[in-house]
Every structure is written in C-alpha cells, then in structure tokens.
mmCIF file of C-alpha atoms and ligand atoms in Angstrom:
data_model
loop_
_atom_site.group_PDB
_atom_site.id
_atom_site.type_symbol
_atom_site.label_atom_id
_atom_site.label_comp_id
_atom_site.label_asym_id
_atom_site.label_seq_id
_atom_site.Cartn_x
_atom_site.Cartn_y
_atom_site.Cartn_z
ATOM 1 C CA MET A 1 19.760 -17.411 -113.761
ATOM 2 C CA PRO A 2 17.260 -20.127 -112.872
ATOM 3 C CA GLU A 3 17.866 -23.620 -114.243
ATOM 4 C CA ILE A 4 15.975 -24.408 -117.435
ATOM 5 C CA PHE A 5 12.989 -26.757 -117.302
ATOM 6 C CA PHE A 6 10.105 -27.593 -119.626
ATOM 7 C CA ASP A 7 6.425 -27.818 -118.813
ATOM 8 C CA THR A 8 5.600 -30.901 -120.892
ATOM 9 C CA HIS A 9 1.857 -30.885 -120.133
ATOM 10 C CA ALA A 10 -0.199 -27.704 -119.805
ATOM 11 C CA HIS A 11 -3.696 -26.719 -120.906
ATOM 12 C CA LEU A 12 -3.111 -23.132 -121.988
ATOM 13 C CA ASP A 13 -6.272 -23.173 -124.098
ATOM 14 C CA TYR A 14 -8.496 -23.541 -121.013
ATOM 15 C CA PRO A 15 -10.669 -20.539 -120.125
ATOM 16 C CA ASP A 16 -8.626 -20.158 -116.905
ATOM 17 C CA PHE A 17 -5.875 -18.531 -118.984
ATOM 18 C CA ALA A 18 -7.944 -16.700 -121.589
ATOM 19 C CA THR A 19 -7.450 -13.200 -120.254
ATOM 20 C CA GLU A 20 -3.789 -13.443 -119.308
ATOM 21 C CA LEU A 21 -2.026 -15.798 -121.634
ATOM 22 C CA ILE A 22 0.848 -13.384 -122.298
ATOM 23 C CA PRO A 23 1.747 -12.807 -118.613
ATOM 24 C CA VAL A 24 1.384 -16.528 -117.908
ATOM 25 C CA VAL A 25 3.877 -17.401 -120.654
ATOM 26 C CA GLU A 26 6.168 -14.539 -119.574
ATOM 27 C CA ARG A 27 6.131 -15.657 -115.932
ATOM 28 C CA ALA A 28 7.104 -19.151 -117.093
ATOM 29 C CA SER A 29 10.073 -17.776 -119.057
ATOM 30 C CA GLY A 30 11.084 -15.687 -116.039
ATOM 31 C CA ALA A 31 11.063 -18.812 -113.865
ATOM 32 C CA GLY A 32 13.330 -20.664 -116.341
ATOM 33 C CA ILE A 33 10.539 -22.684 -117.956
ATOM 34 C CA SER A 34 11.780 -22.295 -121.505
ATOM 35 C CA ARG A 35 9.312 -24.599 -123.314
ATOM 36 C CA ILE A 36 5.617 -25.209 -122.739
ATOM 37 C CA ILE A 37 3.705 -28.002 -124.422
ATOM 38 C CA THR A 38 -0.009 -27.273 -124.495
ATOM 39 C CA ILE A 39 -2.277 -30.275 -124.815
ATOM 40 C CA GLY A 40 -5.539 -30.564 -126.735
ATOM 41 C CA THR A 41 -8.530 -32.376 -125.261
ATOM 42 C CA ASP A 42 -10.786 -32.431 -128.345
ATOM 43 C CA LEU A 43 -10.542 -31.044 -131.884
ATOM 44 C CA GLU A 44 -11.549 -27.507 -130.953
ATOM 45 C CA SER A 45 -9.132 -27.486 -128.034
ATOM 46 C CA SER A 46 -6.400 -28.959 -130.261
ATOM 47 C CA ARG A 47 -6.929 -26.197 -132.833
ATOM 48 C CA ARG A 48 -6.779 -23.574 -130.081
ATOM 49 C CA SER A 49 -3.569 -25.183 -128.796
ATOM 50 C CA ILE A 50 -1.996 -24.870 -132.251
ATOM 51 C CA GLN A 51 -3.042 -21.211 -132.432
ATOM 52 C CA ILE A 52 -1.365 -20.554 -129.082
ATOM 53 C CA ALA A 53 1.763 -22.368 -130.285
ATOM 54 C CA GLU A 54 1.785 -20.139 -133.365
ATOM 55 C CA GLN A 55 1.555 -17.090 -131.140
ATOM 56 C CA PHE A 56 4.536 -17.944 -128.873
ATOM 57 C CA PRO A 57 7.869 -19.302 -130.162
ATOM 58 C CA ASN A 58 8.432 -21.311 -126.950
ATOM 59 C CA VAL A 59 4.979 -22.991 -126.904
ATOM 60 C CA PHE A 60 4.327 -26.277 -128.752
ATOM 61 C CA ALA A 61 1.105 -28.242 -129.184
ATOM 62 C CA VAL A 62 -0.151 -31.798 -128.791
ATOM 63 C CA VAL A 63 -3.377 -32.685 -130.595
ATOM 64 C CA GLY A 64 -5.934 -35.270 -129.617
ATOM 65 C CA TRP A 65 -9.147 -36.164 -127.856
ATOM 66 C CA HIS A 66 -9.312 -36.839 -124.110
ATOM 67 C CA PRO A 67 -10.875 -40.213 -123.183
ATOM 68 C CA SER A 68 -13.353 -38.596 -120.770
ATOM 69 C CA TYR A 69 -15.039 -36.918 -123.756
ATOM 70 C CA ALA A 70 -14.881 -40.022 -125.962
ATOM 71 C CA MET A 71 -18.646 -40.223 -126.453
ATOM 72 C CA ASN A 72 -18.610 -36.881 -128.321
ATOM 73 C CA ALA A 73 -15.798 -37.906 -130.644
ATOM 74 C CA PRO A 74 -16.407 -38.680 -134.328
ATOM 75 C CA ALA A 75 -16.374 -42.366 -135.293
ATOM 76 C CA ASP A 76 -13.098 -41.857 -137.143
ATOM 77 C CA LEU A 77 -10.859 -39.175 -135.714
ATOM 78 C CA ARG A 78 -7.848 -40.183 -137.797
ATOM 79 C CA PRO A 79 -8.289 -37.832 -140.792
ATOM 80 C CA ALA A 80 -8.505 -34.813 -138.474
ATOM 81 C CA LEU A 81 -5.546 -36.016 -136.409
ATOM 82 C CA ARG A 82 -3.427 -36.544 -139.529
ATOM 83 C CA GLU A 83 -4.175 -33.047 -140.723
ATOM 84 C CA LEU A 84 -3.420 -31.367 -137.371
ATOM 85 C CA ALA A 85 -0.319 -33.507 -136.780
ATOM 86 C CA SER A 86 1.308 -32.164 -139.942
ATOM 87 C CA HIS A 87 1.619 -28.710 -138.346
ATOM 88 C CA PRO A 88 5.300 -27.969 -137.619
ATOM 89 C CA LYS A 89 4.583 -27.095 -133.973
ATOM 90 C CA VAL A 90 2.598 -30.256 -133.194
ATOM 91 C CA VAL A 91 5.035 -32.452 -131.268
ATOM 92 C CA ALA A 92 2.848 -35.459 -130.286
ATOM 93 C CA LEU A 93 -0.684 -36.880 -130.286
ATOM 94 C CA GLY A 94 -2.961 -36.796 -127.238
ATOM 95 C CA GLU A 95 -3.979 -36.583 -124.684
ATOM 96 C CA THR A 96 -5.459 -39.973 -125.259
ATOM 97 C CA GLY A 97 -5.847 -43.151 -123.243
ATOM 98 C CA LEU A 98 -8.497 -44.576 -120.936
ATOM 99 C CA ASP A 99 -10.295 -43.046 -117.976
ATOM 100 C CA TYR A 100 -12.601 -45.264 -115.927
ATOM 101 C CA HIS A 101 -12.893 -42.843 -113.045
ATOM 102 C CA ARG A 102 -16.432 -41.756 -113.833
ATOM 103 C CA LEU A 103 -18.210 -44.539 -115.660
ATOM 104 C CA PRO A 104 -21.804 -43.981 -116.827
ATOM 105 C CA SER A 105 -23.059 -46.424 -114.159
ATOM 106 C CA ALA A 106 -21.587 -44.288 -111.383
ATOM 107 C CA SER A 107 -23.598 -41.225 -112.364
ATOM 108 C CA LEU A 108 -26.649 -43.382 -113.149
ATOM 109 C CA LYS A 109 -26.480 -45.096 -109.780
ATOM 110 C CA SER A 110 -26.799 -41.814 -107.943
ATOM 111 C CA LYS A 111 -29.668 -40.744 -110.194
ATOM 112 C CA VAL A 112 -31.367 -44.090 -109.796
ATOM 113 C CA GLN A 113 -31.070 -43.927 -106.043
ATOM 114 C CA SER A 114 -32.683 -40.516 -105.922
ATOM 115 C CA LEU A 115 -35.453 -41.411 -108.397
ATOM 116 C CA LYS A 116 -35.949 -44.960 -107.082
ATOM 117 C CA SER A 117 -36.023 -46.028 -110.728
ATOM 118 C CA SER A 118 -36.360 -49.679 -111.634
ATOM 119 C CA SER A 119 -33.538 -49.730 -114.227
ATOM 120 C CA SER A 120 -31.574 -52.909 -113.945
ATOM 121 C CA ALA A 121 -27.907 -53.092 -113.137
ATOM 122 C CA GLY A 122 -27.426 -54.907 -116.468
ATOM 123 C CA ASP A 123 -28.227 -51.740 -118.461
ATOM 124 C CA HIS A 124 -25.549 -49.833 -116.612
ATOM 125 C CA THR A 125 -22.973 -52.531 -117.200
ATOM 126 C CA MET A 126 -23.719 -52.428 -120.912
ATOM 127 C CA GLU A 127 -23.350 -48.673 -120.982
ATOM 128 C CA ASP A 128 -20.036 -48.892 -119.153
ATOM 129 C CA GLU A 129 -18.791 -51.459 -121.666
ATOM 130 C CA GLN A 130 -19.818 -49.268 -124.623
ATOM 131 C CA TYR A 131 -18.069 -46.296 -123.052
ATOM 132 C CA LYS A 132 -14.885 -48.278 -122.441
ATOM 133 C CA ALA A 133 -14.969 -49.695 -125.970
ATOM 134 C CA LYS A 134 -15.352 -46.224 -127.466
ATOM 135 C CA GLN A 135 -12.412 -44.943 -125.401
ATOM 136 C CA ALA A 136 -10.251 -47.872 -126.499
ATOM 137 C CA GLU A 137 -11.178 -47.355 -130.158
ATOM 138 C CA LEU A 138 -10.291 -43.655 -129.926
ATOM 139 C CA PHE A 139 -7.013 -44.459 -128.151
ATOM 140 C CA ARG A 140 -6.119 -46.952 -130.922
ATOM 141 C CA GLN A 141 -6.819 -44.313 -133.569
ATOM 142 C CA HIS A 142 -4.323 -41.954 -131.895
ATOM 143 C CA LEU A 143 -1.740 -44.755 -131.772
ATOM 144 C CA GLU A 144 -2.286 -45.582 -135.443
ATOM 145 C CA VAL A 145 -1.773 -41.965 -136.507
ATOM 146 C CA ALA A 146 1.230 -41.747 -134.193
ATOM 147 C CA LYS A 147 2.728 -44.778 -135.906
ATOM 148 C CA GLU A 148 2.064 -43.318 -139.375
ATOM 149 C CA THR A 149 3.470 -39.894 -138.559
ATOM 150 C CA GLY A 150 6.383 -40.965 -136.379
ATOM 151 C CA LEU A 151 5.063 -38.917 -133.445
ATOM 152 C CA ASN A 152 4.631 -40.240 -129.892
ATOM 153 C CA CYS A 153 1.542 -40.224 -127.667
ATOM 154 C CA VAL A 154 0.667 -38.360 -124.470
ATOM 155 C CA ILE A 155 -1.280 -40.925 -122.466
ATOM 156 C CA HIS A 156 -3.883 -40.229 -119.828
ATOM 157 C CA GLN A 157 -5.086 -43.095 -117.660
ATOM 158 C CA ARG A 158 -7.155 -43.162 -114.549
ATOM 159 C CA ASP A 159 -8.300 -46.348 -112.816
ATOM 160 C CA SER A 160 -7.540 -48.187 -116.066
ATOM 161 C CA MET A 161 -3.834 -49.052 -116.052
ATOM 162 C CA ALA A 162 -4.096 -52.706 -117.141
ATOM 163 C CA ASP A 163 -6.373 -51.937 -120.112
ATOM 164 C CA THR A 164 -4.289 -48.888 -121.087
ATOM 165 C CA ILE A 165 -1.154 -50.994 -121.218
ATOM 166 C CA SER A 166 -2.865 -53.709 -123.264
ATOM 167 C CA VAL A 167 -4.061 -51.198 -125.893
ATOM 168 C CA LEU A 168 -0.574 -49.668 -126.091
ATOM 169 C CA GLN A 169 1.337 -52.959 -126.139
ATOM 170 C CA PRO A 170 0.832 -53.904 -129.841
ATOM 171 C CA PHE A 171 2.172 -50.460 -130.822
ATOM 172 C CA ALA A 172 5.050 -50.379 -128.357
ATOM 173 C CA SER A 173 7.745 -51.260 -130.887
ATOM 174 C CA THR A 174 6.959 -48.141 -132.961
ATOM 175 C CA VAL A 175 5.157 -45.639 -130.701
ATOM 176 C CA ARG A 176 6.323 -44.377 -127.333
ATOM 177 C CA GLY A 177 3.871 -43.088 -124.767
ATOM 178 C CA VAL A 178 4.338 -40.795 -121.828
ATOM 179 C CA PHE A 179 2.050 -41.739 -118.939
ATOM 180 C CA HIS A 180 1.396 -38.212 -117.814
ATOM 181 C CA CYS A 181 0.478 -37.203 -114.259
ATOM 182 C CA PHE A 182 2.030 -40.452 -113.116
ATOM 183 C CA ALA A 183 0.790 -41.481 -109.686
ATOM 184 C CA ASN A 184 1.301 -45.243 -109.643
ATOM 185 C CA ASP A 185 3.844 -47.492 -107.967
ATOM 186 C CA ALA A 186 7.383 -48.381 -109.028
ATOM 187 C CA VAL A 187 6.354 -51.812 -110.347
ATOM 188 C CA THR A 188 3.952 -50.163 -112.804
ATOM 189 C CA MET A 189 6.565 -47.551 -113.701
ATOM 190 C CA ARG A 190 9.026 -50.324 -114.610
ATOM 191 C CA ARG A 191 6.414 -52.063 -116.761
ATOM 192 C CA ILE A 192 5.899 -48.817 -118.657
ATOM 193 C CA LEU A 193 9.629 -48.257 -119.139
ATOM 194 C CA GLY A 194 9.815 -51.861 -120.341
ATOM 195 C CA LEU A 195 7.468 -50.876 -123.189
ATOM 196 C CA ASN A 196 9.929 -48.132 -124.168
ATOM 197 C CA SER A 197 7.480 -45.551 -122.788
ATOM 198 C CA LEU A 198 8.043 -42.870 -120.157
ATOM 199 C CA VAL A 199 6.346 -41.355 -117.132
ATOM 200 C CA SER A 200 5.942 -37.732 -116.129
ATOM 201 C CA PHE A 201 5.372 -36.160 -112.743
ATOM 202 C CA THR A 202 3.204 -33.214 -111.678
ATOM 203 C CA GLY A 203 2.954 -31.037 -108.577
ATOM 204 C CA ILE A 204 1.589 -34.054 -106.706
ATOM 205 C CA VAL A 205 5.231 -34.850 -105.850
ATOM 206 C CA THR A 206 5.212 -31.733 -103.653
ATOM 207 C CA PHE A 207 2.039 -32.650 -101.737
ATOM 208 C CA LYS A 208 2.360 -33.620 -98.116
ATOM 209 C CA ASN A 209 0.434 -36.817 -98.868
ATOM 210 C CA GLY A 210 2.476 -37.480 -102.041
ATOM 211 C CA GLN A 211 4.871 -39.842 -100.270
ATOM 212 C CA ASN A 212 4.047 -42.832 -102.519
ATOM 213 C CA ILE A 213 4.624 -40.810 -105.657
ATOM 214 C CA ARG A 214 7.929 -39.461 -104.324
ATOM 215 C CA GLU A 215 8.863 -43.089 -103.692
ATOM 216 C CA THR A 216 8.097 -43.948 -107.349
ATOM 217 C CA LEU A 217 10.038 -40.894 -108.542
ATOM 218 C CA ARG A 218 13.025 -41.957 -106.436
ATOM 219 C CA GLU A 219 12.988 -45.336 -108.205
ATOM 220 C CA THR A 220 12.578 -43.866 -111.699
ATOM 221 C CA PRO A 221 15.896 -43.570 -113.605
ATOM 222 C CA LEU A 222 16.954 -39.935 -114.052
ATOM 223 C CA ASP A 223 16.727 -40.136 -117.847
ATOM 224 C CA GLN A 224 13.296 -41.794 -118.005
ATOM 225 C CA PHE A 225 10.877 -39.127 -116.794
ATOM 226 C CA MET A 226 9.675 -35.617 -117.537
ATOM 227 C CA LEU A 227 8.117 -32.832 -115.482
ATOM 228 C CA GLU A 228 4.758 -31.155 -116.085
ATOM 229 C CA THR A 229 2.173 -29.030 -114.339
ATOM 230 C CA ASP A 230 -1.085 -30.315 -115.943
ATOM 231 C CA CYS A 231 -2.155 -26.713 -115.300
ATOM 232 C CA PRO A 232 -4.660 -25.216 -114.553
ATOM 233 C CA PHE A 233 -4.906 -28.266 -112.241
ATOM 234 C CA LEU A 234 -2.650 -29.631 -109.505
ATOM 235 C CA ALA A 235 -0.759 -26.537 -108.373
ATOM 236 C CA PRO A 236 2.303 -27.609 -106.349
ATOM 237 C CA VAL A 237 2.981 -26.549 -102.778
ATOM 238 C CA PRO A 238 2.977 -23.642 -101.819
ATOM 239 C CA TYR A 239 0.223 -22.842 -104.348
ATOM 240 C CA ARG A 240 -1.826 -25.973 -103.701
ATOM 241 C CA GLY A 241 -5.538 -25.392 -104.326
ATOM 242 C CA LYS A 242 -4.911 -22.293 -106.444
ATOM 243 C CA ARG A 243 -4.863 -22.122 -110.212
ATOM 244 C CA CYS A 244 -1.711 -23.776 -111.492
ATOM 245 C CA GLU A 245 0.477 -22.335 -114.281
ATOM 246 C CA PRO A 246 3.644 -23.392 -116.171
ATOM 247 C CA ALA A 247 5.982 -21.231 -114.028
ATOM 248 C CA TYR A 248 5.343 -23.653 -111.154
ATOM 249 C CA VAL A 249 7.467 -26.360 -112.785
ATOM 250 C CA LYS A 250 10.176 -24.547 -110.808
ATOM 251 C CA GLU A 251 8.633 -25.660 -107.489
ATOM 252 C CA ILE A 252 8.118 -29.172 -108.846
ATOM 253 C CA SER A 253 11.749 -29.363 -110.026
ATOM 254 C CA GLU A 254 13.068 -28.305 -106.614
ATOM 255 C CA VAL A 255 11.259 -31.154 -104.869
ATOM 256 C CA ALA A 256 12.114 -33.604 -107.668
ATOM 257 C CA ALA A 257 15.848 -32.781 -107.377
ATOM 258 C CA GLN A 258 15.707 -33.388 -103.611
ATOM 259 C CA VAL A 259 13.922 -36.696 -104.110
ATOM 260 C CA LYS A 260 16.412 -37.795 -106.787
ATOM 261 C CA GLY A 261 19.354 -36.599 -104.708
ATOM 262 C CA CYS A 262 20.764 -34.668 -107.666
ATOM 263 C CA SER A 263 21.484 -31.028 -108.456
ATOM 264 C CA LEU A 264 18.960 -28.830 -110.252
ATOM 265 C CA SER A 265 21.344 -28.595 -113.165
ATOM 266 C CA GLU A 266 21.582 -32.403 -113.459
ATOM 267 C CA LEU A 267 17.803 -32.636 -113.316
ATOM 268 C CA SER A 268 17.456 -29.862 -115.895
ATOM 269 C CA GLU A 269 19.866 -31.552 -118.276
ATOM 270 C CA ALA A 270 18.233 -34.995 -117.910
ATOM 271 C CA THR A 271 14.569 -33.957 -118.141
ATOM 272 C CA CYS A 272 15.093 -31.540 -121.045
ATOM 273 C CA GLN A 273 17.080 -34.131 -123.026
ATOM 274 C CA THR A 274 14.371 -36.726 -122.361
ATOM 275 C CA ALA A 275 11.681 -34.316 -123.570
ATOM 276 C CA LYS A 276 13.656 -33.449 -126.706
ATOM 277 C CA ARG A 277 14.071 -37.130 -127.529
ATOM 278 C CA PHE A 278 10.400 -37.884 -126.862
ATOM 279 C CA PHE A 279 8.880 -34.859 -128.627
ATOM 280 C CA ALA A 280 10.913 -35.104 -131.818
ATOM 281 C CA LYS A 281 9.774 -31.771 -133.285
ATOM 282 C CA LEU A 282 10.504 -29.820 -130.100
ATOM 283 C CA ASN A 283 13.330 -27.401 -130.704
HETATM 284 ZN ZN1 LIG B 301 -4.690 -36.124 -118.306
HETATM 285 ZN ZN1 LIG B 302 -4.034 -32.944 -119.257
#
C-alpha cells in the first residue's frame, strides 16, 4: 500500500482533464493520493470545481478569482463568494492574491516597440497601478469573506510578495493563508509562518534546478507545509514538461521526504494533518 498524501492544489476543471477526469482521479487514488482539492480561478471555474467535487467523494473545491484575471472580475465578488462558500464541499477561498508577473506595461511595451507608438511611459504606469489596485481589492474581498465564513485562503503570489503580505497582514489574526507553489527563500517562509499562514510545495522541488526551493523546504518545519501539484502545470521529474496530474504528488512526496530526512509515513502523517487543520471542512 502506498503512503497516503493529498493534492492540495489541482485544477481539475481545466480543459486538459475534460475527457479523462475519471481515470485521472482513479490514478490518483491508486497512487495513494486520497484527497484532491480543485481550485477555482473565476466564478465559472469555481462552479465547475464544485460540480467535480460533487461527482467524486474524495475531491473538494476552493472557490475564488485568480489575480491574473482581476480585470474581468465584478466590482463586488463577495455575494457570489458567500453563496459558493456555503457549499459543504468548499473548503477554502481562492486562489486569490497578487500577480505582478505580467503587468499591462510589459505587454504594451512590446506592442509600442513594434508600432513605434508615441504613448508615454506615464500611461503605462497608471495602467499598472490600476491593475494592481484591482487585484488588491479582489484579494481583500476574498479575505473578508474568509473571515466571515471561518474559511482560510489559498494565496497565489508572483513577483509581489511584499504587497501580498501587507494585504494579508490586517486579517492574519482571523484568516490563515497558504502561499501555494512556494518558491521563495527561508526568510520569507518564516515571515509567512509568523503570520500563522502556511506554505505549500509543488513538483518544482524535484527539478534539477530546484536547489533553492529544496533548501527552503529543508528549513520549513514538518508540520507547517502541504504538498500540491498545481496540475496541469509543473509536472515533477520524471514527467517534467508533460501534463501534470494529482497522482504525481507521489513523486513530489518521495523527494520531499528525502529533503526533510524523514520517512514517507512521517511525511504523510504531518502533511495530511496540516491540510485537515487548514481546510476545516476537509474530511
Ligand atoms: Zn497559483
Ligand atoms: Zn493554481
């Protein structure tokens, strides 16, 4: 019998899985991945995630709106979040947070260069600021609903750690976050744990060039992190570059146990307990 692990962050509603959801979930069970949490990225995706959770007893849903799509979000997402969050299989809100990886100015700059347009840099800066403000507003709305409902938040950040932490900070006494797909250093990890939040690690820990992340994982206390695939992205070695799926938490757990210097059963026990504490409605 393989050790039991959870995939705490999957995107089963993505088209990548549309035609073979049943075998994907079965392969996960066969590999010992006994729970899958599928994460919404906008309202439609959140509703699909709930439908999938209704279809499979071992799949749970997280509902929210990804920061990269913030500009398409309604001005007030809270009523919709409240409604979706009341579903018995919705175990957290998200993914939410801040993502500054592709700011409007970056895509404009390339367009401007090719068109030799005369738009000023000032316009781009303003657009970037509006985009960031909208993301922060949306993130706050998730945190408010999390606080009201007693659920926690699945947090996505990219190139925006300082701002993400400052939006979370005022909520930190009542809402916990998990900084998913964690790829930062140990100092940042400790700051996050200091806010009573958690981190979670993907297949990046198996990558040849994932040395820094393995270093952070080594420093992270055994009871303060979770494992995830973020599938269909970030397939671990030996599947790197292929479509990822929840069964591959097995490969991630094997590397994580080596890095932590513990047995698979110790890692299983710790990460599953952490997930059950964090996702209160997970059973
Ligand atoms: Zn994410
Ligand atoms: Zn994700």
